[in-house]
Amino acid sequence: MNVFLINYELSYPKQNYFDFLSFIEKYNCVEVTRNSFAIETEETAEEVFAKGKEKLLENDSLYVFSITPRAYGYGPKKVNAWLKDRGF
């Protein structure tokens, strides 16, 4: 399985982003910070990006980063446990 960090910025906070947020939540995921999620999937980063990008508006931003087992961090117990369960 691949683990990716999805980082996004929504330009129009009052806009309805239900489809975009639902797209993220379809994955096995954990919210890392307000605008980022770690996800687990068999898909590639390019595939995840393409699916997410089609649900955003022109001025929004989206990045999909691959996370390797050499990643380090500290934060909420829920996030730490989710990453630890995946070998991080």
Tab-separated table of C-alpha atoms in Angstrom:
chain	number	residue	atom	x	y	z
A	1	MET	CA	0.000	0.000	0.000
A	2	ASN	CA	1.048	3.573	-0.645
A	3	VAL	CA	0.750	6.319	1.947
A	4	PHE	CA	0.369	9.895	0.731
A	5	LEU	CA	0.015	13.273	2.355
A	6	ILE	CA	-2.718	15.333	0.697
A	7	ASN	CA	-2.275	19.053	1.265
A	8	TYR	CA	-4.856	21.504	-0.046
A	9	GLU	CA	-5.930	25.131	0.167
A	10	LEU	CA	-9.491	26.098	-0.691
A	11	SER	CA	-9.800	29.604	-2.141
A	12	TYR	CA	-13.494	30.066	-1.475
A	13	PRO	CA	-14.283	28.920	2.091
A	14	LYS	CA	-18.012	29.513	1.657
A	15	GLN	CA	-18.081	27.381	-1.496
A	16	ASN	CA	-19.492	23.878	-1.115
A	17	TYR	CA	-16.515	21.502	-1.081
A	18	PHE	CA	-18.526	18.447	-0.010
A	19	ASP	CA	-17.458	16.423	-3.084
A	20	PHE	CA	-13.772	17.169	-2.499
A	21	LEU	CA	-13.858	16.298	1.201
A	22	SER	CA	-15.895	13.154	0.454
A	23	PHE	CA	-13.234	12.140	-2.088
A	24	ILE	CA	-10.585	12.253	0.663
A	25	GLU	CA	-12.732	10.453	3.220
A	26	LYS	CA	-13.308	7.514	0.831
A	27	TYR	CA	-9.707	6.514	1.526
A	28	ASN	CA	-8.404	5.003	4.732
A	29	CYS	CA	-7.289	8.362	6.102
A	30	VAL	CA	-6.454	10.515	9.091
A	31	GLU	CA	-6.604	14.310	9.315
A	32	VAL	CA	-3.072	15.523	10.091
A	33	THR	CA	-3.782	19.264	10.172
A	34	ARG	CA	-6.644	21.518	9.111
A	35	ASN	CA	-5.766	21.266	5.403
A	36	SER	CA	-3.942	17.956	5.185
A	37	PHE	CA	-4.744	14.277	5.388
A	38	ALA	CA	-2.601	11.151	5.290
A	39	ILE	CA	-4.229	8.461	3.147
A	40	GLU	CA	-3.519	4.820	2.360
A	41	THR	CA	-4.269	3.481	-1.120
A	42	GLU	CA	-3.169	1.164	-3.925
A	43	GLU	CA	-3.365	4.139	-6.312
A	44	THR	CA	-0.423	6.255	-7.437
A	45	ALA	CA	0.076	9.871	-6.381
A	46	GLU	CA	-0.822	10.925	-9.929
A	47	GLU	CA	-4.124	9.016	-9.788
A	48	VAL	CA	-5.040	10.496	-6.399
A	49	PHE	CA	-4.144	13.990	-7.624
A	50	ALA	CA	-6.246	13.642	-10.798
A	51	LYS	CA	-9.309	12.496	-8.838
A	52	GLY	CA	-8.990	15.323	-6.331
A	53	LYS	CA	-8.190	18.078	-8.832
A	54	GLU	CA	-11.417	17.505	-10.763
A	55	LYS	CA	-13.386	18.371	-7.606
A	56	LEU	CA	-11.659	21.723	-6.989
A	57	LEU	CA	-12.023	25.202	-8.414
A	58	GLU	CA	-9.434	27.030	-10.535
A	59	ASN	CA	-7.819	29.010	-7.696
A	60	ASP	CA	-7.652	26.122	-5.210
A	61	SER	CA	-4.415	24.222	-4.647
A	62	LEU	CA	-3.730	20.528	-4.170
A	63	TYR	CA	-0.518	18.587	-3.572
A	64	VAL	CA	-0.096	14.839	-3.096
A	65	PHE	CA	3.190	13.826	-1.464
A	66	SER	CA	4.488	10.289	-1.054
A	67	ILE	CA	5.374	9.459	2.548
A	68	THR	CA	8.106	6.913	3.102
A	69	PRO	CA	8.744	4.872	6.251
A	70	ARG	CA	11.579	7.296	6.994
A	71	ALA	CA	9.136	10.091	7.790
A	72	TYR	CA	9.149	11.497	11.315
A	73	GLY	CA	6.724	13.651	13.220
A	74	TYR	CA	4.878	14.302	16.437
A	75	GLY	CA	1.319	15.416	16.985
A	76	PRO	CA	-2.100	14.138	18.022
A	77	LYS	CA	-2.179	10.551	19.324
A	78	LYS	CA	-4.723	9.578	16.645
A	79	VAL	CA	-2.345	10.666	13.863
A	80	ASN	CA	0.700	9.079	15.521
A	81	ALA	CA	-1.156	5.764	15.965
A	82	TRP	CA	-2.440	5.791	12.370
A	83	LEU	CA	1.092	6.326	11.019
A	84	LYS	CA	2.631	3.794	13.427
A	85	ASP	CA	0.137	1.138	12.270
A	86	ARG	CA	1.522	1.640	8.769
A	87	GLY	CA	5.184	1.268	9.721
A	88	PHE	CA	6.141	4.907	10.236
